[in-house]
PDB file of C-alpha atoms in Angstrom:
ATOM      1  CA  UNK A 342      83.731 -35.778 218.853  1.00 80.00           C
ATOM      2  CA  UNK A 343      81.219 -37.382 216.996  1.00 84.00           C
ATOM      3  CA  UNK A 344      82.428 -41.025 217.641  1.00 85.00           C
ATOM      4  CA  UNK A 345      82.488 -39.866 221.633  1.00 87.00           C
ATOM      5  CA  UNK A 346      78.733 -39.609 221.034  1.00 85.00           C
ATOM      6  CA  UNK A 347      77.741 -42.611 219.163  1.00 83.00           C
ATOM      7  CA  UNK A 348      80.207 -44.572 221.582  1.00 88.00           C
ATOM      8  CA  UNK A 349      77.715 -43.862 223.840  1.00 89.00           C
ATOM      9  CA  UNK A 350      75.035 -45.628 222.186  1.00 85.00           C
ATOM     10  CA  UNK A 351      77.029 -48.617 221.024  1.00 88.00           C
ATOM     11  CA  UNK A 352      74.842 -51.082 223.304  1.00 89.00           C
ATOM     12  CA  UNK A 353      71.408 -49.703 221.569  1.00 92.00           C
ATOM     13  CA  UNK A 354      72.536 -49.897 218.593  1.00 92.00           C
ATOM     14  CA  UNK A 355      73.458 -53.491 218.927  1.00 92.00           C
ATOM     15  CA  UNK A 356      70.195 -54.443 220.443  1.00 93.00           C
ATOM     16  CA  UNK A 357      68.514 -52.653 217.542  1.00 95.00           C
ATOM     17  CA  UNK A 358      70.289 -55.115 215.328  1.00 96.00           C
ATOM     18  CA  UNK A 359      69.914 -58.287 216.845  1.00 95.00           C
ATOM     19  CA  UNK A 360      66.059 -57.174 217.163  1.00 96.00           C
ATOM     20  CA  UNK A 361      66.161 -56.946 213.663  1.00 97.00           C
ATOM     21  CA  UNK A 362      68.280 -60.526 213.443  1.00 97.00           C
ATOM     22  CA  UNK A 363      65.677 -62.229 215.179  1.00 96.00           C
ATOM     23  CA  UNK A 364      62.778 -60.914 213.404  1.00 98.00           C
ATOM     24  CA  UNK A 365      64.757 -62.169 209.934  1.00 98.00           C
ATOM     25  CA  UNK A 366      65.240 -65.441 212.119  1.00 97.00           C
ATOM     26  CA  UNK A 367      61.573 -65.739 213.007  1.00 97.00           C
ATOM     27  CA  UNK A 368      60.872 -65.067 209.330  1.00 98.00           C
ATOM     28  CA  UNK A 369      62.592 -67.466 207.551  1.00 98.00           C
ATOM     29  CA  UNK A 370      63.066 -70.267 210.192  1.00 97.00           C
ATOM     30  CA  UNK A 371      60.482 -72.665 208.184  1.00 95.00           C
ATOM     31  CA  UNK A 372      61.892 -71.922 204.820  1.00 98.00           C
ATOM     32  CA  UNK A 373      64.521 -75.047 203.543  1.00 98.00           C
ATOM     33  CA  UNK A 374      65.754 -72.945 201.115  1.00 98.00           C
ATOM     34  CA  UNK A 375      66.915 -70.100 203.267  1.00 98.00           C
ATOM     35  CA  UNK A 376      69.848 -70.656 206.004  1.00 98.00           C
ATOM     36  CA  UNK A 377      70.090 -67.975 208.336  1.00 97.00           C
ATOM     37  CA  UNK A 378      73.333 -66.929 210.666  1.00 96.00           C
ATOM     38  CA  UNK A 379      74.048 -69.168 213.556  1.00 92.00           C
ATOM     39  CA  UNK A 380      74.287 -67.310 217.027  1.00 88.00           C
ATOM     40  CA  UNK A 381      76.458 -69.800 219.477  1.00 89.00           C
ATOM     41  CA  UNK A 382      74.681 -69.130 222.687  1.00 87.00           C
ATOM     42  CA  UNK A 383      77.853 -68.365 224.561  1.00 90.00           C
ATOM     43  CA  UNK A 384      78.760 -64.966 222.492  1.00 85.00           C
ATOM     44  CA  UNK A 385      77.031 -62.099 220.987  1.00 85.00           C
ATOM     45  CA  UNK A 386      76.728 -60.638 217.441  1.00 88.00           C
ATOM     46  CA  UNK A 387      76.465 -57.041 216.219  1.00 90.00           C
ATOM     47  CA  UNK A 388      75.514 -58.130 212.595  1.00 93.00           C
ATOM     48  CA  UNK A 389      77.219 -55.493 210.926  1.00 92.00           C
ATOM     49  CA  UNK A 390      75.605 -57.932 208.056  1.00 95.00           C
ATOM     50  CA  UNK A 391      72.861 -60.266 207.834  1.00 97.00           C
ATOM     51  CA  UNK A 392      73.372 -62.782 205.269  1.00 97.00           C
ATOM     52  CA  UNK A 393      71.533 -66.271 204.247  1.00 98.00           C
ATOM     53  CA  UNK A 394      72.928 -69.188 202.548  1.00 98.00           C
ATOM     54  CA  UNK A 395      70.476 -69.818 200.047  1.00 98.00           C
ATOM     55  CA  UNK A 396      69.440 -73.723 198.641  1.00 97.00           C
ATOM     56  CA  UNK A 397      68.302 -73.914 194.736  1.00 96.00           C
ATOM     57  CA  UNK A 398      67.270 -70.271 194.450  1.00 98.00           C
ATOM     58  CA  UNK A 399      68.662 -68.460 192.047  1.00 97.00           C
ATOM     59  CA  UNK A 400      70.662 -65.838 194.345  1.00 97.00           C
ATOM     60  CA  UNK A 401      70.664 -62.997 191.043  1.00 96.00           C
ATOM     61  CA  UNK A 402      67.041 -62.920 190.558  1.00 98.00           C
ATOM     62  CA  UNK A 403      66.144 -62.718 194.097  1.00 98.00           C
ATOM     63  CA  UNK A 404      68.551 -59.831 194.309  1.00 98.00           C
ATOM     64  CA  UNK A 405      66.984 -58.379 191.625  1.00 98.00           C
ATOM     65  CA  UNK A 406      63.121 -58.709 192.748  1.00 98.00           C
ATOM     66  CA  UNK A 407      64.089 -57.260 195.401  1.00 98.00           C
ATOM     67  CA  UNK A 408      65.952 -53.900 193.811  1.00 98.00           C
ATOM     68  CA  UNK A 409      62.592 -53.898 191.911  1.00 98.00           C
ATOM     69  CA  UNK A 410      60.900 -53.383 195.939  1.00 98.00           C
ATOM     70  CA  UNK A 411      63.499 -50.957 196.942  1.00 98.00           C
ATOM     71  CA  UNK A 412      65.197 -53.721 198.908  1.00 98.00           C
ATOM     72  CA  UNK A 413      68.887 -53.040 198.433  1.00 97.00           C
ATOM     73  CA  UNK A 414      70.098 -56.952 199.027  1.00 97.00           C
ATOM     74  CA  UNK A 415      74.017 -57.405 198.259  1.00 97.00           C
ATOM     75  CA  UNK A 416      76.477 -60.107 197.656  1.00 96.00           C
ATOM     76  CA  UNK A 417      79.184 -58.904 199.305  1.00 94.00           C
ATOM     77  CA  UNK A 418      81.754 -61.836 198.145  1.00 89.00           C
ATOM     78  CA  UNK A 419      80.616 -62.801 194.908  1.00 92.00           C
ATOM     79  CA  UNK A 420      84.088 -64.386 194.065  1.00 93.00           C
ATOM     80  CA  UNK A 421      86.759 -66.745 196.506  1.00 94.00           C
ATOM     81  CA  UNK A 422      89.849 -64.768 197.193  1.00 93.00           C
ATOM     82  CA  UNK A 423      91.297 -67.273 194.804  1.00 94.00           C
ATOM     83  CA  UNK A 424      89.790 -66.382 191.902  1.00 94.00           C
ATOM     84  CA  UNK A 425      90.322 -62.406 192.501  1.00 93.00           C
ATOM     85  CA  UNK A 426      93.164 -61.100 190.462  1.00 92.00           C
ATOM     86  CA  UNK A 427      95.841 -60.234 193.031  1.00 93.00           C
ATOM     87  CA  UNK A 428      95.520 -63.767 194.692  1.00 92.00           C
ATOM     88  CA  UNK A 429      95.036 -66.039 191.917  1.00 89.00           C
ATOM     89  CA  UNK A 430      97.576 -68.701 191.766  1.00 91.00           C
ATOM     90  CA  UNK A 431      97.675 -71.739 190.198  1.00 91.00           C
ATOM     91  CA  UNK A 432      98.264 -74.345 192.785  1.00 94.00           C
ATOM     92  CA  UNK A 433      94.904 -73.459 194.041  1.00 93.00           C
ATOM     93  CA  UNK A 434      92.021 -75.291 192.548  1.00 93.00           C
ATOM     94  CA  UNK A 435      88.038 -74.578 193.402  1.00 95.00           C
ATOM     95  CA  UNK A 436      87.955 -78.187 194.978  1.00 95.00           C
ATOM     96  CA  UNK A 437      90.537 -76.566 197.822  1.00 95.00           C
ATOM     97  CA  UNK A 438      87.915 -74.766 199.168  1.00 95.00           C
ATOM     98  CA  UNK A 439      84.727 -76.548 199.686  1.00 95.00           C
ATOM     99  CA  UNK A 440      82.548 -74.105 201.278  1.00 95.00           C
ATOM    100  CA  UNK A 441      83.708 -70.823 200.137  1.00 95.00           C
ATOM    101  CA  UNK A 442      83.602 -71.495 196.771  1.00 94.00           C
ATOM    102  CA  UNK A 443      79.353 -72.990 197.525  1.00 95.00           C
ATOM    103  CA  UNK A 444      78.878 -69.696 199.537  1.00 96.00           C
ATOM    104  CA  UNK A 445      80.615 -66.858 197.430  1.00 96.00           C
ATOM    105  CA  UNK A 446      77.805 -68.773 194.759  1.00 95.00           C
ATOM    106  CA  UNK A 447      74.595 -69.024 197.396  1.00 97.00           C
ATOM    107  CA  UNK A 448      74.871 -66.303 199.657  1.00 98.00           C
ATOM    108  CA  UNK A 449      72.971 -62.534 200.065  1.00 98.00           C
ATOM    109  CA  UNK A 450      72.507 -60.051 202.774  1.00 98.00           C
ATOM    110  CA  UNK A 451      70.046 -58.272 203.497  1.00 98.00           C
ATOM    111  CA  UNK A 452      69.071 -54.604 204.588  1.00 98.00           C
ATOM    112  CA  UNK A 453      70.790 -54.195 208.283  1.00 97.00           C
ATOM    113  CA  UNK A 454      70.758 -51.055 210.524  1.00 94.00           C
ATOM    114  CA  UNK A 455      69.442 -49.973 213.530  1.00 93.00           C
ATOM    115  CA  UNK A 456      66.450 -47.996 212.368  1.00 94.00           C
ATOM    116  CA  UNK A 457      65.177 -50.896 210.823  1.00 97.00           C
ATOM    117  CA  UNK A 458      61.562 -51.138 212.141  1.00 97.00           C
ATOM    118  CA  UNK A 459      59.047 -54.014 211.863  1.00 97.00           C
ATOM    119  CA  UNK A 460      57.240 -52.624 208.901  1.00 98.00           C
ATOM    120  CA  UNK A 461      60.000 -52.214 206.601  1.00 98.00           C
ATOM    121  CA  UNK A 462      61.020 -56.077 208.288  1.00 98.00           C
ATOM    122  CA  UNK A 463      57.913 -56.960 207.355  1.00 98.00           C
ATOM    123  CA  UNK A 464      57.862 -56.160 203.727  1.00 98.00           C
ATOM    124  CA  UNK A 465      61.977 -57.173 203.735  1.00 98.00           C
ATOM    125  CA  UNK A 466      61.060 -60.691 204.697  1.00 98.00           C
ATOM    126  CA  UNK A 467      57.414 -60.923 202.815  1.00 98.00           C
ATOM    127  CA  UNK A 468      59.334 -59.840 199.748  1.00 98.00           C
ATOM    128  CA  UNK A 469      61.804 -62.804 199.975  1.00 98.00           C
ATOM    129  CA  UNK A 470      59.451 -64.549 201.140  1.00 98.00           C
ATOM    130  CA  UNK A 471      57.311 -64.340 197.756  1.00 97.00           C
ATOM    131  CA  UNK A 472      60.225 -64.725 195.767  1.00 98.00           C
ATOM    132  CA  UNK A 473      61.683 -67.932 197.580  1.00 97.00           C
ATOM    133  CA  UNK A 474      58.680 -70.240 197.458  1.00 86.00           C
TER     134      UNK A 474
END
């Protein structure tokens, strides 16, 4: 019953998000250091996540300065499926995978729902921002 409801609303609640995508977008877009999601023009995104690649910050201390704001960031991936316990196998070395093992390293997401409005997107990006000169 209560998906039948928010079913519903599924087109609002992806606008709400890619609202709050392109304010991040906006936000960042003049930053080298920060990488944000690329949207092909010919399909859509929900961003059930919103995550940067980041370029010589240190990804641990940002995600800290911003716990320290009330800005829960996350690393979602923090290790290649290789290196996780129930996949690891020896034929597979980190030079096999040369971007997931760079990501799993560089990337963070930040704060993503659809009651995210541009105040609290405001002090989200400002506080990255400060941190990621």
């Amino acid at each position: 019953a209560i998906l039948r409801i928010k079913l519903r609303h599924l087109d609002e609640y992806a606008a709400a998000r890619n609202k709050a995508a392109a304010y991040y977008d906006n936000a960042f877009a003049n930053n080298p250091k920060i990488k944000t999601p690329v949207r092909p023009k010919n399909s859509t995104h929900v961003f059930h996540q919103y995550t940067l690649v980041l370029s010589g910050v240190d990804r641990n201390k940002l995600k800290e300065h911003l716990a320290s704001k009330d800005i829960p960031a996350m690393i979602y991936y923090p290790l290649p499926l290789h290196h996780q316990k129930a996949y690891a196998n020896p034929r597979f070395k980190d030079t096999d995978f040369p971007f997931t093992v760079p990501l799993c390293k560089n990337v963070i997401s930040l704060p993503m729902h659809t009651e995210l409005d541009e105040e609290t997107l405001k002090y989200i990006t400002e506080s990255v921002l400060e941190f990621v000169k």
